[in-house]
Short mmCIF file of C-alpha atoms (C1' of nucleotides) in Angstrom, two decimals:
data_model
loop_
_atom_site.label_atom_id
_atom_site.label_comp_id
_atom_site.label_asym_id
_atom_site.label_seq_id
_atom_site.Cartn_x
_atom_site.Cartn_y
_atom_site.Cartn_z
CA UNK A 244 85.81 101.94 121.03
CA UNK A 245 84.51 98.45 120.46
CA UNK A 246 83.48 99.18 116.90
CA UNK A 247 82.06 96.31 114.97
CA UNK A 248 83.96 97.41 111.91
CA UNK A 249 87.53 98.52 111.93
CA UNK A 250 90.39 98.84 109.52
CA UNK A 251 92.05 95.54 108.70
CA UNK A 252 95.30 94.77 110.53
CA UNK A 253 98.21 96.55 108.97
CA UNK A 254 96.06 99.03 107.03
CA UNK A 255 95.54 102.66 107.89
CA UNK A 256 93.25 105.53 107.05
CA UNK A 257 95.39 108.28 105.66
CA UNK A 258 94.48 111.89 106.54
CA UNK A 259 95.85 114.93 108.29
CA UNK A 260 99.60 115.10 108.87
CA UNK A 261 100.48 111.65 107.56
CA UNK A 262 98.66 112.47 104.34
CA UNK A 263 100.56 115.76 104.08
CA UNK A 264 103.85 113.84 104.24
CA UNK A 265 102.51 111.39 101.69
CA UNK A 266 101.61 114.15 99.26
CA UNK A 267 104.89 115.97 99.72
CA UNK A 268 106.82 112.78 98.95
CA UNK A 269 104.76 111.92 95.88
CA UNK A 270 105.04 115.53 94.67
CA UNK A 271 108.83 115.42 94.97
CA UNK A 272 108.98 112.12 93.10
CA UNK A 273 106.69 113.41 90.38
CA UNK A 274 108.77 116.55 89.97
CA UNK A 275 112.06 114.69 89.53
CA UNK A 276 110.66 111.82 87.46
CA UNK A 277 108.91 114.17 85.08
CA UNK A 278 112.02 116.32 84.90
CA UNK A 279 113.76 113.23 83.52
CA UNK A 280 110.99 112.84 80.95
CA UNK A 281 109.05 110.04 82.61
CA UNK A 282 105.31 109.63 82.04
CA UNK A 283 103.02 108.56 84.85
CA UNK A 284 101.44 105.13 84.75
CA UNK A 285 98.79 103.68 87.05
CA UNK A 286 98.49 99.93 86.78
CA UNK A 287 95.78 97.89 88.54
CA UNK A 288 96.35 97.04 92.17
CA UNK A 289 95.69 93.39 91.43
CA UNK A 290 96.99 91.15 88.69
CA UNK A 291 96.86 87.51 87.77
CA UNK A 292 98.96 85.76 90.39
CA UNK A 293 101.24 84.50 87.66
CA UNK A 294 102.53 88.01 87.00
CA UNK A 295 104.15 88.05 90.43
CA UNK A 296 105.02 84.38 90.66
CA UNK A 297 106.96 84.58 87.43
CA UNK A 298 108.10 88.16 87.79
CA UNK A 299 109.12 88.51 91.41
CA UNK A 300 110.27 84.91 91.47
CA UNK A 301 108.92 81.70 92.97
CA UNK A 302 111.74 81.38 95.52
CA UNK A 303 111.36 84.92 96.87
CA UNK A 304 109.89 85.39 100.34
CA UNK A 305 107.36 87.76 98.85
CA UNK A 306 105.84 85.06 96.68
CA UNK A 307 106.29 82.25 99.17
CA UNK A 308 104.62 83.82 102.15
CA UNK A 309 103.66 87.45 101.76
CA UNK A 310 101.06 87.71 99.01
CA UNK A 311 97.34 88.41 99.38
CA UNK A 312 96.03 85.91 96.87
CA UNK A 313 92.38 85.12 96.18
CA UNK A 314 90.15 83.62 93.49
CA UNK A 315 87.73 85.51 91.32
CA UNK A 316 84.30 84.07 90.51
CA UNK A 317 85.67 82.19 87.54
CA UNK A 318 88.27 80.52 89.73
CA UNK A 319 91.26 82.47 88.42
CA UNK A 320 93.95 83.25 90.93
CA UNK A 321 94.46 86.96 91.52
CA UNK A 322 96.92 88.75 93.80
CA UNK A 323 97.07 92.19 95.34
CA UNK A 324 100.30 93.62 94.03
CA UNK A 325 103.22 93.27 96.46
CA UNK A 326 105.41 95.57 94.36
CA UNK A 327 105.12 97.75 91.26
CA UNK A 328 107.68 96.66 88.71
CA UNK A 329 106.09 93.43 87.49
CA UNK A 330 102.83 95.19 86.66
CA UNK A 331 104.59 98.00 84.83
CA UNK A 332 106.58 95.56 82.71
CA UNK A 333 103.39 93.60 82.03
CA UNK A 334 101.77 96.84 80.84
CA UNK A 335 104.81 97.71 78.70
CA UNK A 336 104.42 94.42 76.90
CA UNK A 337 100.64 94.41 76.73
CA UNK A 338 100.50 97.85 75.11
CA UNK A 339 103.37 97.34 72.72
CA UNK A 340 105.47 100.09 74.25
CA UNK A 341 108.49 98.55 72.55
CA UNK A 342 107.45 100.49 69.44
CA UNK A 343 107.58 103.78 71.29
CA UNK A 344 110.81 105.72 71.08
CA UNK A 345 113.16 103.82 73.41
CA UNK A 346 113.87 103.84 76.23
CA UNK A 347 110.47 104.32 77.85
CA UNK A 348 110.53 106.06 81.22
CA UNK A 349 107.57 105.55 83.54
CA UNK A 350 106.84 106.52 87.11
CA UNK A 351 104.02 105.53 89.45
CA UNK A 352 102.69 105.94 92.95
CA UNK A 353 100.24 103.75 94.77
CA UNK A 354 99.46 101.15 97.39
CA UNK A 355 101.24 97.79 97.65
CA UNK A 356 100.22 94.82 99.77
CA UNK A 357 102.21 92.26 101.69
CA UNK A 358 100.84 89.88 104.32
CA UNK A 359 103.54 90.43 106.94
CA UNK A 360 103.25 91.01 110.64
CA UNK A 361 103.08 94.80 111.00
CA UNK A 362 105.75 96.72 112.87
CA UNK A 363 107.40 100.11 112.68
CA UNK A 364 107.90 101.00 109.03
CA UNK A 365 106.02 97.95 107.85
CA UNK A 366 102.32 97.81 107.02
CA UNK A 367 100.25 95.30 105.10
CA UNK A 368 99.05 98.07 102.83
CA UNK A 369 101.88 100.50 102.23
CA UNK A 370 102.65 102.99 99.51
CA UNK A 371 105.46 103.35 97.07
CA UNK A 372 106.60 105.72 94.39
CA UNK A 373 108.60 104.08 91.67
CA UNK A 374 110.49 104.74 88.48
CA UNK A 375 111.18 102.35 85.62
CA UNK A 376 113.23 102.73 82.44
CA UNK A 377 112.59 100.05 79.83
CA UNK A 378 114.18 99.26 76.50
CA UNK A 379 117.89 99.86 77.02
CA UNK A 380 120.72 98.37 79.04
CA UNK A 381 123.04 101.36 78.88
CA UNK A 382 124.79 102.18 82.15
CA UNK A 383 123.75 105.83 81.85
CA UNK A 384 120.23 104.70 82.71
CA UNK A 385 121.35 102.87 85.83
CA UNK A 386 123.17 106.00 86.95
CA UNK A 387 120.18 108.16 86.05
CA UNK A 388 117.85 105.98 88.09
CA UNK A 389 120.15 105.87 91.11
CA UNK A 390 120.64 109.62 90.96
CA UNK A 391 116.91 110.31 90.79
CA UNK A 392 116.14 108.09 93.76
CA UNK A 393 118.82 109.90 95.73
CA UNK A 394 117.88 113.42 94.64
CA UNK A 395 114.23 112.97 95.50
CA UNK A 396 115.12 112.06 99.07
CA UNK A 397 117.71 114.81 99.31
CA UNK A 398 115.24 117.38 97.97
CA UNK A 399 112.88 116.51 100.81
CA UNK A 400 115.65 117.60 103.16
CA UNK A 401 116.90 114.18 104.26
CA UNK A 402 120.55 114.05 105.25
CA UNK A 403 121.24 110.94 107.32
CA UNK A 404 120.95 108.39 104.55
CA UNK A 405 123.37 105.94 103.04
CA UNK A 406 123.27 104.83 99.43
CA UNK A 407 124.61 101.31 99.08
CA UNK A 408 125.54 100.25 95.56
CA UNK A 409 126.46 96.83 94.34
CA UNK A 410 126.02 94.39 91.52
CA UNK A 411 124.42 90.97 91.61
CA UNK A 412 125.98 90.15 88.26
CA UNK A 413 124.44 88.32 85.33
CA UNK A 414 122.54 85.07 85.88
CA UNK A 415 125.57 82.97 84.94
CA UNK A 416 127.70 84.91 87.45
CA UNK A 417 125.15 84.27 90.13
CA UNK A 418 125.10 80.58 89.37
CA UNK A 419 128.86 80.44 89.78
CA UNK A 420 128.63 82.43 92.99
CA UNK A 421 125.85 80.28 94.41
CA UNK A 422 127.87 77.16 93.57
CA UNK A 423 130.83 78.66 95.40
CA UNK A 424 128.67 79.46 98.42
CA UNK A 425 127.14 75.99 98.52
CA UNK A 426 130.56 74.41 98.43
CA UNK A 427 131.86 76.76 101.10
CA UNK A 428 128.90 76.51 103.45
CA UNK A 429 127.71 72.94 103.03
CA UNK A 430 130.28 71.52 105.48
CA UNK A 431 129.02 73.98 108.08
CA UNK A 432 125.32 73.48 107.41
CA UNK A 433 124.76 72.27 110.95
CA UNK A 434 125.73 75.67 112.29
CA UNK A 435 123.36 77.57 110.02
CA UNK A 436 119.92 78.71 111.09
CA UNK A 437 116.99 76.70 109.82
CA UNK A 438 116.09 79.43 107.31
CA UNK A 439 119.62 79.57 106.02
CA UNK A 440 119.82 75.79 105.60
CA UNK A 441 116.78 76.07 103.38
CA UNK A 442 118.40 78.92 101.47
CA UNK A 443 121.50 76.81 100.97
CA UNK A 444 119.38 74.79 98.56
CA UNK A 445 117.10 77.44 97.07
CA UNK A 446 119.15 80.61 97.00
CA UNK A 447 122.48 80.62 98.87
CA UNK A 448 123.11 84.32 98.25
CA UNK A 449 120.31 85.17 100.62
CA UNK A 450 122.29 83.67 103.48
CA UNK A 451 124.64 86.64 103.26
CA UNK A 452 121.69 88.86 104.13
CA UNK A 453 120.82 86.92 107.28
CA UNK A 454 120.69 88.83 110.55
CA UNK A 455 120.87 85.65 112.57
CA UNK A 456 123.85 86.04 114.90
CA UNK A 457 125.02 82.48 114.41
CA UNK A 458 124.91 82.84 110.66
CA UNK A 459 126.78 86.11 110.90
CA UNK A 460 129.47 84.62 113.09
CA UNK A 461 129.98 81.72 110.72
CA UNK A 462 130.16 84.04 107.71
CA UNK A 463 132.74 86.19 109.48
CA UNK A 464 134.92 83.16 110.22
CA UNK A 465 134.77 81.82 106.71
CA UNK A 466 136.00 84.98 105.03
CA UNK A 467 133.41 84.72 102.25
CA UNK A 468 134.36 86.27 98.94
CA UNK A 469 131.80 88.86 97.80
CA UNK A 470 129.52 88.63 94.78
CA UNK A 471 131.48 91.44 93.18
CA UNK A 472 134.49 89.12 92.91
CA UNK A 473 132.44 86.79 90.71
CA UNK A 474 131.23 89.30 88.13
CA UNK A 475 131.79 88.26 84.54
CA UNK A 476 133.64 90.67 82.29
CA UNK A 477 130.46 92.24 80.90
CA UNK A 478 128.75 92.72 84.25
CA UNK A 479 132.00 94.04 85.64
CA UNK A 480 132.43 96.56 82.84
CA UNK A 481 128.82 97.63 83.30
CA UNK A 482 129.30 98.13 87.03
CA UNK A 483 132.44 100.18 86.49
CA UNK A 484 130.60 102.31 83.93
CA UNK A 485 127.72 102.94 86.32
CA UNK A 486 130.18 103.93 89.06
CA UNK A 487 131.94 106.33 86.70
CA UNK A 488 128.64 107.98 85.65
CA UNK A 489 127.49 108.28 89.25
CA UNK A 490 130.79 109.81 90.24
CA UNK A 491 130.41 112.36 87.48
CA UNK A 492 126.93 113.18 88.76
CA UNK A 493 128.26 113.78 92.25
CA UNK A 494 125.94 111.28 93.89
CA UNK A 495 127.51 110.00 97.13
CA UNK A 496 127.44 106.22 97.55
CA UNK A 497 129.27 103.36 99.17
CA UNK A 498 130.02 100.14 97.35
CA UNK A 499 128.42 97.24 99.17
CA UNK A 500 130.14 94.18 97.73
CA UNK A 501 127.61 91.74 99.13
CA UNK A 502 124.35 93.50 98.36
CA UNK A 503 121.50 91.11 97.75
CA UNK A 504 117.99 92.04 96.82
CA UNK A 505 114.87 90.20 97.81
CA UNK A 506 113.34 90.11 94.38
CA UNK A 507 114.65 87.42 92.08
CA UNK A 508 114.49 89.44 88.89
CA UNK A 509 117.43 91.72 89.59
CA UNK A 510 120.64 91.47 87.55
CA UNK A 511 123.76 93.63 87.55
CA UNK A 512 123.21 97.01 89.24
CA UNK A 513 121.49 96.86 92.57
CA UNK A 514 121.17 99.49 95.29
CA UNK A 515 119.44 100.35 98.53
CA UNK A 516 119.07 103.59 100.42
CA UNK A 517 119.07 103.24 104.20
CA UNK A 518 118.32 105.65 106.99
CA UNK A 519 119.83 105.20 110.42
CA UNK A 520 116.94 106.46 112.54
CA UNK A 521 114.18 104.16 111.35
CA UNK A 522 114.44 101.14 113.63
CA UNK A 523 114.60 97.66 112.22
CA UNK A 524 113.12 98.51 108.83
CA UNK A 525 115.82 100.86 107.68
CA UNK A 526 115.50 100.77 103.89
CA UNK A 527 113.87 103.87 102.44
CA UNK A 528 113.97 102.31 99.02
CA UNK A 529 115.93 100.31 96.57
CA UNK A 530 116.21 99.34 92.99
CA UNK A 531 118.14 97.54 90.38
CA UNK A 532 118.41 96.31 86.83
CA UNK A 533 116.10 93.56 85.62
CA UNK A 534 117.04 92.76 82.04
CA UNK A 535 115.36 89.34 81.93
CA UNK A 536 112.06 90.25 83.55
CA UNK A 537 110.14 90.95 80.36
CA UNK A 538 110.90 87.48 79.03
CA UNK A 539 109.90 85.90 82.33
CA UNK A 540 106.50 87.51 81.80
CA UNK A 541 106.25 86.11 78.29
CA UNK A 542 107.28 89.29 76.51
CA UNK A 543 110.07 90.21 74.12
CA UNK A 544 113.51 91.06 75.48
CA UNK A 545 113.25 94.45 77.16
CA UNK A 546 116.07 95.38 79.49
CA UNK A 547 115.12 97.68 82.31
CA UNK A 548 116.20 99.41 85.47
CA UNK A 549 114.09 100.97 88.21
CA UNK A 550 113.52 101.68 91.86
CA UNK A 551 110.83 102.15 94.45
CA UNK A 552 110.72 104.25 97.60
CA UNK A 553 108.54 103.38 100.59
CA UNK A 554 106.46 106.46 101.26
CA UNK A 555 105.69 105.66 104.91
CA UNK A 556 109.37 105.02 105.59
CA UNK A 557 110.45 108.24 103.94
CA UNK A 558 107.87 110.01 106.10
CA UNK A 559 109.32 108.37 109.23
CA UNK A 560 112.80 109.47 108.19
CA UNK A 561 111.58 113.03 107.64
CA UNK A 562 109.98 113.08 111.08
CA UNK A 563 113.16 111.69 112.62
CA UNK A 564 115.09 114.56 111.07
CA UNK A 565 112.53 117.14 112.15
CA UNK A 566 111.28 117.88 108.64
CA UNK A 567 107.61 118.82 108.26
CA UNK A 568 105.59 118.96 105.08
CA UNK A 569 103.74 122.11 104.10
CA UNK A 570 100.48 122.34 106.05
CA UNK A 571 97.18 121.71 104.32
CA UNK A 572 95.91 124.82 102.52
CA UNK A 573 93.86 127.07 104.74
CA UNK A 574 90.32 128.26 104.21
CA UNK A 575 90.25 131.66 102.51
CA UNK A 576 86.87 132.82 103.75
CA UNK A 577 84.28 131.83 106.33
CA UNK A 578 80.82 133.29 105.86
CA UNK A 579 78.73 133.94 108.96
CA UNK A 580 74.96 134.40 108.54
CA UNK A 581 73.62 136.57 111.38
CA UNK A 582 70.07 135.27 111.06
CA UNK A 583 68.93 131.75 110.36
CA UNK A 584 66.91 132.90 107.33
CA UNK A 585 70.24 133.92 105.76
CA UNK A 586 71.87 130.48 105.92
CA UNK A 587 70.73 129.56 102.39
CA UNK A 588 72.03 132.89 101.19
CA UNK A 589 75.41 132.10 102.77
CA UNK A 590 75.55 128.91 100.74
CA UNK A 591 74.71 130.82 97.55
CA UNK A 592 77.44 133.34 98.19
CA UNK A 593 79.98 130.64 99.00
CA UNK A 594 79.09 128.76 95.83
CA UNK A 595 79.63 131.92 93.81
CA UNK A 596 83.23 132.15 95.04
CA UNK A 597 84.07 128.53 94.28
CA UNK A 598 86.51 127.36 93.08
CA UNK A 599 88.69 130.49 93.00
CA UNK A 600 88.41 130.82 96.77
CA UNK A 601 88.20 128.17 99.47
CA UNK A 602 84.98 129.14 101.19
CA UNK A 603 82.88 127.63 103.96
CA UNK A 604 79.86 129.01 105.80
CA UNK A 605 78.16 128.53 109.16
CA UNK A 606 75.08 126.32 109.03
CA UNK A 607 73.40 128.16 111.90
CA UNK A 608 72.90 131.81 112.65
CA UNK A 609 75.78 133.16 114.69
CA UNK A 610 76.30 136.26 116.67
CA UNK A 611 79.16 138.23 115.17
CA UNK A 612 81.55 137.44 118.00
CA UNK A 613 80.89 133.72 117.86
CA UNK A 614 81.09 133.78 114.10
CA UNK A 615 84.53 135.33 114.10
CA UNK A 616 85.66 132.87 116.73
CA UNK A 617 84.42 130.00 114.63
CA UNK A 618 86.15 131.36 111.53
CA UNK A 619 89.37 131.50 113.50
CA UNK A 620 89.00 127.90 114.66
CA UNK A 621 88.42 126.74 111.11
CA UNK A 622 91.69 128.36 110.12
CA UNK A 623 90.13 130.90 107.76
CA UNK A 624 92.16 133.92 106.66
CA UNK A 625 89.05 136.10 106.29
CA UNK A 626 85.61 136.07 107.87
CA UNK A 627 82.49 137.60 106.31
CA UNK A 628 79.40 138.75 108.18
CA UNK A 629 76.13 138.36 106.33
CA UNK A 630 73.32 140.26 108.08
CA UNK A 631 70.09 141.78 106.81
CA UNK A 632 71.90 144.94 105.70
CA UNK A 633 74.43 143.05 103.63
CA UNK A 634 71.78 140.76 102.18
CA UNK A 635 69.74 143.73 100.98
CA UNK A 636 72.73 145.58 99.60
CA UNK A 637 74.34 142.50 98.03
CA UNK A 638 77.48 143.02 100.03
CA UNK A 639 79.50 141.26 102.74
CA UNK A 640 81.28 142.74 105.71
CA UNK A 641 84.66 141.10 105.39
CA UNK A 642 87.36 141.09 108.01
CA UNK A 643 90.99 140.09 107.67
CA UNK A 644 91.42 137.94 110.75
CA UNK A 645 95.13 138.60 110.99
CA UNK A 646 95.23 142.37 110.66
CA UNK A 647 91.69 143.19 111.77
CA UNK A 648 91.18 145.30 108.65
CA UNK A 649 87.50 145.29 107.71
CA UNK A 650 85.39 146.52 104.79
CA UNK A 651 81.83 146.18 103.58
CA UNK A 652 82.15 145.33 99.91
CA UNK A 653 80.11 144.05 96.96
CA UNK A 654 80.82 140.38 96.17
CA UNK A 655 83.12 141.07 93.23
CA UNK A 656 85.36 143.23 95.38
CA UNK A 657 85.33 140.63 98.14
CA UNK A 658 86.62 138.12 95.63
CA UNK A 659 89.38 140.51 94.64
CA UNK A 660 90.43 141.46 98.15
CA UNK A 661 90.39 137.97 99.59
CA UNK A 662 91.94 136.47 96.47
CA UNK A 663 94.77 138.99 96.61
CA UNK A 664 95.76 137.77 100.07
CA UNK A 665 97.60 134.96 98.38
CA UNK A 666 96.98 131.27 98.75
CA UNK A 667 99.33 128.59 99.91
"C1'" G B 133 104.49 82.40 111.65
"C1'" U B 134 107.57 83.23 116.80
"C1'" G B 135 108.52 86.42 121.17
"C1'" A B 136 107.83 90.58 124.51
"C1'" G B 137 105.08 94.88 126.23
"C1'" C B 138 100.41 97.33 126.33
"C1'" G B 139 94.59 97.85 125.95
"C1'" U B 140 89.88 103.14 130.96
"C1'" A B 141 85.78 109.10 126.84
"C1'" G B 142 87.64 111.55 119.94
"C1'" C B 143 93.08 112.54 122.17
"C1'" U B 144 96.63 112.37 126.62
"C1'" C B 145 96.01 110.04 131.08
"C1'" A B 146 94.36 109.31 136.71
"C1'" G B 147 91.77 105.49 139.33
"C1'" C B 148 96.21 103.42 146.18
"C1'" U B 149 96.63 96.95 148.78
"C1'" G B 150 89.17 94.60 144.73
"C1'" G B 151 84.38 98.34 148.19
"C1'" U B 152 79.26 104.04 147.01
"C1'" U B 153 75.86 106.13 140.56
"C1'" A B 154 84.04 105.57 136.70
"C1'" G B 155 87.26 110.90 136.87
"C1'" A B 156 90.62 115.12 134.91
"C1'" G B 157 92.79 118.06 131.00
"C1'" C B 158 92.30 118.95 125.81
"C1'" A B 159 88.62 118.66 121.90
"C1'" C B 160 83.23 119.08 120.66
"C1'" C B 161 78.15 121.55 121.57
"C1'" G B 162 75.61 125.51 124.22
"C1'" G B 163 75.37 129.88 127.55
"C1'" U B 164 77.30 134.52 130.03
"C1'" C B 165 77.70 137.97 124.91
"C1'" U B 166 70.84 141.45 120.56
"C1'" G B 167 76.54 143.59 114.58
"C1'" U B 168 82.57 142.17 115.86
"C1'" G B 169 87.19 137.19 117.27
"C1'" G B 170 91.36 134.64 119.72
"C1'" A B 171 90.39 135.12 126.93
"C1'" A B 172 87.66 133.84 131.21
"C1'" C B 173 83.69 131.59 133.67
"C1'" C B 174 79.29 128.28 133.70
"C1'" G B 175 76.75 124.17 131.72
"C1'" G B 176 76.05 119.85 128.31
"C1'" G B 177 76.76 115.43 125.30
"C1'" G B 178 80.03 111.36 124.99
"C1'" G B 179 82.54 105.20 128.35
"C1'" U B 180 78.87 97.92 127.79
"C1'" C B 181 86.85 100.26 131.69
"C1'" G B 182 89.01 95.69 124.19
"C1'" U B 183 85.78 91.05 124.42
"C1'" G B 184 84.14 86.44 126.84
"C1'" G B 185 84.36 83.39 130.97
"C1'" G B 186 85.89 82.59 136.16
"C1'" U B 187 87.01 83.81 141.59
"C1'" U B 188 84.30 86.98 145.25
"C1'" C B 189 79.07 89.50 149.24
"C1'" A B 190 81.57 92.97 145.73
"C1'" A B 191 86.00 93.20 139.71
"C1'" G B 192 88.36 98.93 135.87
"C1'" U B 193 91.35 96.53 139.83
"C1'" C B 194 92.65 89.25 140.75
"C1'" C B 195 92.81 84.52 137.29
"C1'" C B 196 92.10 82.19 132.31
"C1'" A B 197 91.08 82.62 127.31
"C1'" U B 198 90.44 85.55 123.13
"C1'" C B 199 90.85 89.87 120.03
"C1'" G B 200 93.45 94.28 119.03
"C1'" C B 201 97.71 97.59 119.18
"C1'" U B 202 103.06 98.31 119.53
"C1'" C B 203 108.08 96.75 119.11
"C1'" A B 204 111.48 92.92 117.83
"C1'" C B 205 112.61 88.20 115.06
"C1'" C B 206 111.92 86.98 109.96
"C1'" C B 207 111.86 89.77 105.53
"C1'" C B 208 111.84 94.05 103.00
"C1'" A B 209 109.76 99.57 100.85
#
RNA sequence: GUGAGCGUAGCUCAGCUGGUUAGAGCACCGGUCUGUGGAACCGGGGGUCGUGGGUUCAAGUCCCAUCGCUCACCCCA
C-alpha cells in the first residue's frame, strides 16, 4: 500500500456508490433548476485571485486562510475556486448578460476547493450544485430560490432537515448592528476567545456564530439583540415579503434571528439548511441575496440571490436516512466465445449492438458453464454463446439469465429480444 | 493551524506477555466441468506488517521520529 503516488489529502476518487449518490443529487438539482427555467453554466475552476478576494470578501475566513492560491508563469495570482457564486457573477458581467431578458437564472455543478483540515463532511476538493438568479431584487426570487433548495433535498427523500431563514439586512443596517455589538462586547473583551477578540474589530457579527463555550456563555448573559431587530425599513419589508411568499409556497422554515453567513457578500435574505445526523458539519447548503456583489467585481449593479448545496453532505444525509440512489445501469448482454478463434468475432458482434445495448464480451474462450457464470458476475441480464455453429449461421444462442429462457437467433432478433427486456 | 484515536494482502480482520519461511474470510485467476450459470471442492497470484531510525541474540509486536487516515476544534457546503 506504500504507493509512491496517492491522491492529495482531502481529495477523493469518485466511483461506485459515492458516484451514484453524486449523480442522483446533481440530477435532482438539474431537474428542479431547469423546471424553474434556469440554464446551466460551467465556469472555470480557477479564476484570478481578485475575483474571490473582492467577491467573497477580504475579511472572510475563506479568503484569509482557506484558498488554494498559486502563480501562473506570468506571475499572475490564480485561485482554485472556493465557491461558485463569484465566478458566475463574473461571467454574467463578462458576457453582458444584463442585456438578456431579466432576471437571468443559472445553475451549475462542480468541484470547489478549500484548504481546510479534512473531517467528516469536509474535504479539500468537494462538490456543489448551485443556483443563481441575477438582475432583480424582487422578493419572489428569494422565495423561489429558497423553495428550490428545499424541494431538491425533499425530492431526494430527505426528511430530517431544518431550514433556517434570516436576514442580514442592508450594509447600513449591518454597520449599525456591528457598532451595537462592539459597544456591547468591548467591555467584556477579556472574556472572549482569541478568535472572537479579532472578530470584534473585523466583523463582530461573526462572534454570534462562535461555538466557543465561553463566548456562548457570555452572549447568553448579555441578552444580545438579534440582527433582525436592526433591519432598516426596506430590508424589513423585503424580509416580510419573502416570508409571506414562502408561506404561500408551503415551504417549512424557522426564523433564525441571528443567522450569519460566512461570505461577506450577503445582504438581506440569508438561509441555511441543516441536517441533524451529519456530525459537526451539519449544513447541507445555504444561500442568500448578494445585491452588491456585481459592483464589487467591477460590474454594473446587478442584484442577485442564490444558493449552493454540498453534494457530499447531502449524500451523507441520504445515507443517514437509509436512502440509496438507483444502482448503476446493468450490462444488457455478455457474449461468450466458445473458441479462442471466435474472440475477434465476439468483439465485432458487440460493436454491432452498440450503443443501443450495453454489451461486453469475454476476451478468452470459455466453456459454456464458465461463460454463463462470468456473465452473471458481471451483472448482465442476458448471456450469448458464440460457438462455431453460431458463427457459421450468423446467430447467437442467447439466454435470459433470470428466467433461463433461451433461443438461437439471428443478430437482429437478438437486438430486439434483449432490447425489449427494458433498461434501467 | 491545534488536539485525540488509528495504520498488517484489493476489502474486513487475526497475530497471546518480542522467538521458526506473516495468517483467515471475501474478492481475483485457474482447475474438477469437451455446448449451458449462480453451489461445492482443489490450487494459484498478491504483503518491503505506512516509512525511517533505535533497543535486542531476535521486532508486525517495545521506544523515538515522520507520513497518512479518521474524528473533533476552527470554519463552512
